């Protein structure tokens, strides 16, 4: 596609519910990033994939957060047993990898836990 | 590890006045630098970037930023702002090596006053 696509755009979950957020990166992009943007804050790094390999998950806030990219393209961020503090916009970005490249961001998924 | 500091959380400015949004970064290696803009209820958009070459970079809507390595700064400037520039602006940095994880500042809200 022309850009990074995320779905759903909005998700309301009851506390304790599991959610899955999808990211379709730009075709051919090797690198994929997930970020969390809480209200009034800058995006915070969650995790990084290079193709299907998850090389950095240092930003995942707890073991309730899990991400995968099994075929090196589409990625899913899963949050188990959601809590109110998980409410945020979740951003996905992809890039071609290599020097002089930049990350392209999707519109994000706004998750509200009630 | 890299970090970004945006000292001004909010900057009010009158329409047609000049503005400067400050950004300082910290990194032990060479970096790429970015400014992203986020309009109300919209996703992140890349405003301008420094990857290599000329240290003065410009956007299509009149913003410019200058990479100053000695002062580790990448301040954003515009000589005359418009109402439509009202948005939140994020400075970001990535290291040139590795997978270029992007680290964001906390953002500066630019409010243009008619």
Tab-separated table of C-alpha atoms in Angstrom:
chain	number	residue	atom	x	y	z
A	1	UNK	CA	0.000	0.000	0.000
A	2	UNK	CA	0.903	3.646	-0.125
A	3	UNK	CA	1.526	3.984	3.591
A	4	UNK	CA	1.473	2.224	6.942
A	5	UNK	CA	-2.026	1.057	7.761
A	6	UNK	CA	-3.286	0.325	11.263
A	7	UNK	CA	-6.543	-1.232	12.372
A	8	UNK	CA	-8.787	-0.685	14.104
A	9	UNK	CA	-8.492	3.094	14.341
A	10	UNK	CA	-10.388	3.091	17.622
A	11	UNK	CA	-10.881	0.339	20.179
A	12	UNK	CA	-12.812	0.426	23.431
A	13	UNK	CA	-12.100	-2.484	25.748
A	14	UNK	CA	-13.454	-3.391	29.124
A	15	UNK	CA	-10.837	-3.798	31.813
A	16	UNK	CA	-9.571	-7.356	31.765
A	17	UNK	CA	-10.349	-7.913	28.098
A	18	UNK	CA	-7.673	-8.989	25.591
A	19	UNK	CA	-7.090	-6.828	22.495
A	20	UNK	CA	-5.169	-7.241	19.248
A	21	UNK	CA	-3.952	-4.308	17.179
A	22	UNK	CA	-2.855	-4.783	13.587
A	23	UNK	CA	-0.184	-3.038	11.530
A	24	UNK	CA	0.313	-3.353	7.783
A	25	UNK	CA	3.711	-1.808	6.987
A	26	UNK	CA	4.818	-0.405	3.663
A	27	UNK	CA	5.530	-3.284	1.322
A	28	UNK	CA	9.167	-4.362	1.381
A	29	UNK	CA	10.067	-2.512	4.560
A	30	UNK	CA	12.387	-4.598	6.683
A	31	UNK	CA	12.069	-2.690	9.950
A	32	UNK	CA	8.879	-2.360	11.986
A	33	UNK	CA	8.425	-0.447	15.235
A	34	UNK	CA	5.624	-0.162	17.775
A	35	UNK	CA	5.218	2.919	19.948
A	36	UNK	CA	2.818	3.890	22.728
A	37	UNK	CA	1.656	7.504	23.009
A	38	UNK	CA	-0.166	8.366	26.207
A	39	UNK	CA	-2.324	11.483	26.302
A	40	UNK	CA	-0.154	14.603	26.332
A	41	UNK	CA	3.094	12.664	25.930
A	42	UNK	CA	5.523	11.880	23.168
A	43	UNK	CA	5.571	8.417	21.622
A	44	UNK	CA	7.471	5.835	23.663
A	45	UNK	CA	9.254	2.915	22.015
A	46	UNK	CA	7.782	-0.522	22.673
A	47	UNK	CA	9.418	-3.033	20.356
A	48	UNK	CA	11.289	-3.541	17.077
A	49	UNK	CA	11.206	-6.221	14.385
A	50	UNK	CA	13.698	-6.817	11.604
A	51	UNK	CA	11.735	-8.976	9.194
A	52	UNK	CA	10.173	-11.662	11.433
A	53	UNK	CA	12.780	-11.388	14.188
A	54	UNK	CA	11.905	-9.380	17.275
A	55	UNK	CA	15.295	-7.847	18.041
A	56	UNK	CA	14.315	-5.395	20.740
A	57	UNK	CA	11.399	-5.622	23.143
A	58	UNK	CA	12.918	-3.502	25.858
A	59	UNK	CA	10.037	-1.024	25.856
A	60	UNK	CA	7.189	-3.455	26.470
A	61	UNK	CA	5.787	-2.343	29.839
A	62	UNK	CA	4.778	-5.751	31.143
A	63	UNK	CA	4.404	-9.389	30.189
A	64	UNK	CA	0.792	-8.610	29.269
A	65	UNK	CA	2.127	-7.024	26.081
A	66	UNK	CA	3.108	-9.303	23.225
A	67	UNK	CA	3.989	-8.541	19.611
A	68	UNK	CA	4.573	-10.755	16.612
A	69	UNK	CA	5.415	-10.497	12.923
A	70	UNK	CA	5.413	-14.144	11.830
A	71	UNK	CA	5.973	-13.676	8.093
A	72	UNK	CA	8.002	-10.502	8.229
A	73	UNK	CA	5.181	-8.300	7.008
A	74	UNK	CA	1.983	-7.712	9.010
A	75	UNK	CA	2.468	-7.279	12.738
A	76	UNK	CA	0.084	-7.673	15.650
A	77	UNK	CA	0.410	-6.107	19.079
A	78	UNK	CA	-1.577	-8.015	21.679
A	79	UNK	CA	-2.437	-6.765	25.120
A	80	UNK	CA	-3.815	-9.281	27.587
A	81	UNK	CA	-6.037	-8.441	30.558
A	82	UNK	CA	-6.148	-4.749	29.657
A	83	UNK	CA	-5.932	-2.159	32.419
A	84	UNK	CA	-6.866	1.506	32.446
A	85	UNK	CA	-3.238	2.584	32.244
A	86	UNK	CA	-3.022	0.840	28.867
A	87	UNK	CA	-5.257	3.547	27.393
A	88	UNK	CA	-3.147	5.299	24.753
A	89	UNK	CA	-2.581	5.637	21.038
A	90	UNK	CA	-0.506	2.768	19.679
A	91	UNK	CA	1.603	3.748	16.689
A	92	UNK	CA	3.267	1.498	14.176
A	93	UNK	CA	6.114	2.594	11.919
A	94	UNK	CA	8.122	0.889	9.189
A	95	UNK	CA	11.360	1.695	7.407
A	96	UNK	CA	13.510	0.142	4.683
A	97	UNK	CA	16.540	-0.342	6.989
A	98	UNK	CA	19.992	0.881	6.029
A	99	UNK	CA	21.658	4.307	6.114
A	100	UNK	CA	19.830	7.523	5.322
A	101	UNK	CA	16.392	6.028	5.797
A	102	UNK	CA	13.477	7.210	7.873
A	103	UNK	CA	10.520	5.630	9.622
A	104	UNK	CA	7.010	6.117	8.244
A	105	UNK	CA	4.223	6.166	10.804
A	106	UNK	CA	0.668	4.919	10.630
A	107	UNK	CA	-2.326	6.871	11.941
A	108	UNK	CA	-2.365	4.834	15.128
A	109	UNK	CA	-4.960	2.900	17.091
A	110	UNK	CA	-6.561	4.753	19.978
A	111	UNK	CA	-7.230	2.250	22.765
A	112	UNK	CA	-9.562	3.234	25.581
A	113	UNK	CA	-9.921	0.843	28.501
A	114	UNK	CA	-13.060	1.381	30.555
B	1	UNK	CA	21.482	5.653	24.653
B	2	UNK	CA	19.977	8.656	22.954
B	3	UNK	CA	17.593	11.231	24.383
B	4	UNK	CA	15.763	14.365	23.299
B	5	UNK	CA	14.861	17.411	25.349
B	6	UNK	CA	12.151	19.855	24.386
B	7	UNK	CA	12.195	22.428	27.150
B	8	UNK	CA	9.059	24.295	26.107
B	9	UNK	CA	5.851	22.345	26.611
B	10	UNK	CA	3.711	25.180	25.209
B	11	UNK	CA	4.540	28.149	23.007
B	12	UNK	CA	1.872	30.792	22.358
B	13	UNK	CA	2.623	33.175	19.514
B	14	UNK	CA	0.641	35.752	17.582
B	15	UNK	CA	-0.210	35.144	13.973
B	16	UNK	CA	2.464	36.381	11.529
B	17	UNK	CA	5.076	36.513	14.304
B	18	UNK	CA	8.241	34.404	14.170
B	19	UNK	CA	8.637	31.301	16.295
B	20	UNK	CA	11.418	29.012	17.470
B	21	UNK	CA	10.801	25.626	19.044
B	22	UNK	CA	13.848	24.362	20.851
B	23	UNK	CA	15.267	20.854	20.706
B	24	UNK	CA	18.444	19.447	22.189
B	25	UNK	CA	19.588	15.882	21.910
B	26	UNK	CA	22.100	13.595	23.537
B	27	UNK	CA	23.886	10.721	21.846
B	28	UNK	CA	27.322	9.135	21.921
B	29	UNK	CA	27.267	8.454	18.181
B	30	UNK	CA	26.217	10.256	15.024
B	31	UNK	CA	22.514	10.872	14.583
B	32	UNK	CA	19.644	11.555	12.264
B	33	UNK	CA	17.226	14.260	13.431
B	34	UNK	CA	13.545	14.785	12.745
B	35	UNK	CA	10.660	17.096	13.476
B	36	UNK	CA	7.194	15.579	13.424
B	37	UNK	CA	3.911	17.485	13.610
B	38	UNK	CA	0.665	16.213	15.054
B	39	UNK	CA	-2.482	18.200	14.305
B	40	UNK	CA	-5.442	17.764	16.652
B	41	UNK	CA	-6.896	14.264	16.426
B	42	UNK	CA	-4.507	13.260	13.665
B	43	UNK	CA	-1.457	11.016	13.352
B	44	UNK	CA	2.210	11.952	13.278
B	45	UNK	CA	3.462	13.574	10.100
B	46	UNK	CA	7.101	14.081	9.228
B	47	UNK	CA	7.770	17.815	8.917
B	48	UNK	CA	11.471	17.768	8.067
B	49	UNK	CA	14.562	15.693	8.586
B	50	UNK	CA	18.325	15.856	8.724
B	51	UNK	CA	20.027	12.707	7.474
B	52	UNK	CA	23.242	14.054	5.937
B	53	UNK	CA	24.574	16.921	3.843
B	54	UNK	CA	23.447	20.482	4.430
B	55	UNK	CA	22.808	21.207	8.089
B	56	UNK	CA	19.929	23.564	7.216
B	57	UNK	CA	16.788	21.714	6.199
B	58	UNK	CA	13.443	23.124	5.144
B	59	UNK	CA	9.842	21.966	4.931
B	60	UNK	CA	7.372	22.767	2.177
B	61	UNK	CA	5.295	24.997	4.479
B	62	UNK	CA	8.026	27.410	5.530
B	63	UNK	CA	9.586	25.737	8.577
B	64	UNK	CA	13.319	25.234	8.799
B	65	UNK	CA	15.709	23.623	11.251
B	66	UNK	CA	19.460	23.692	11.573
B	67	UNK	CA	21.567	20.839	12.866
B	68	UNK	CA	24.184	22.257	15.230
B	69	UNK	CA	26.522	19.458	16.228
B	70	UNK	CA	28.606	21.505	18.664
B	71	UNK	CA	25.501	22.584	20.582
B	72	UNK	CA	23.676	19.276	20.012
B	73	UNK	CA	20.625	21.202	18.905
B	74	UNK	CA	18.045	21.036	16.118
B	75	UNK	CA	15.783	24.027	16.740
B	76	UNK	CA	12.719	24.536	14.533
B	77	UNK	CA	11.979	28.014	13.209
B	78	UNK	CA	9.407	29.791	11.095
B	79	UNK	CA	9.599	33.508	10.267
B	80	UNK	CA	5.827	34.046	10.154
B	81	UNK	CA	3.289	31.605	11.593
B	82	UNK	CA	-0.297	31.003	10.471
B	83	UNK	CA	-3.322	29.860	12.415
B	84	UNK	CA	-3.055	26.539	10.601
B	85	UNK	CA	0.335	25.903	12.238
B	86	UNK	CA	-1.386	25.295	15.568
B	87	UNK	CA	-0.351	21.752	16.454
B	88	UNK	CA	2.001	19.736	18.615
B	89	UNK	CA	5.561	19.401	17.387
B	90	UNK	CA	7.841	16.521	18.321
B	91	UNK	CA	11.589	16.505	17.908
B	92	UNK	CA	13.086	13.062	17.415
B	93	UNK	CA	16.494	11.448	17.038
B	94	UNK	CA	17.818	8.145	15.791
B	95	UNK	CA	21.356	6.831	15.705
B	96	UNK	CA	22.766	6.340	12.210
B	97	UNK	CA	23.902	2.787	12.879
B	98	UNK	CA	21.921	-0.289	13.748
B	99	UNK	CA	18.195	-0.272	13.183
B	100	UNK	CA	17.768	3.430	13.881
B	101	UNK	CA	15.227	3.338	16.685
B	102	UNK	CA	13.556	6.737	16.878
B	103	UNK	CA	13.440	8.439	20.263
B	104	UNK	CA	10.986	11.295	20.710
B	105	UNK	CA	10.897	14.365	22.873
B	106	UNK	CA	7.882	15.181	24.999
B	107	UNK	CA	6.503	17.623	22.454
B	108	UNK	CA	5.832	21.357	22.205
B	109	UNK	CA	2.311	22.662	21.682
B	110	UNK	CA	2.361	25.639	19.354
B	111	UNK	CA	-0.685	27.844	19.796
B	112	UNK	CA	-1.061	30.551	17.197
B	113	UNK	CA	-3.178	33.443	18.441
B	114	UNK	CA	-5.201	35.453	15.897
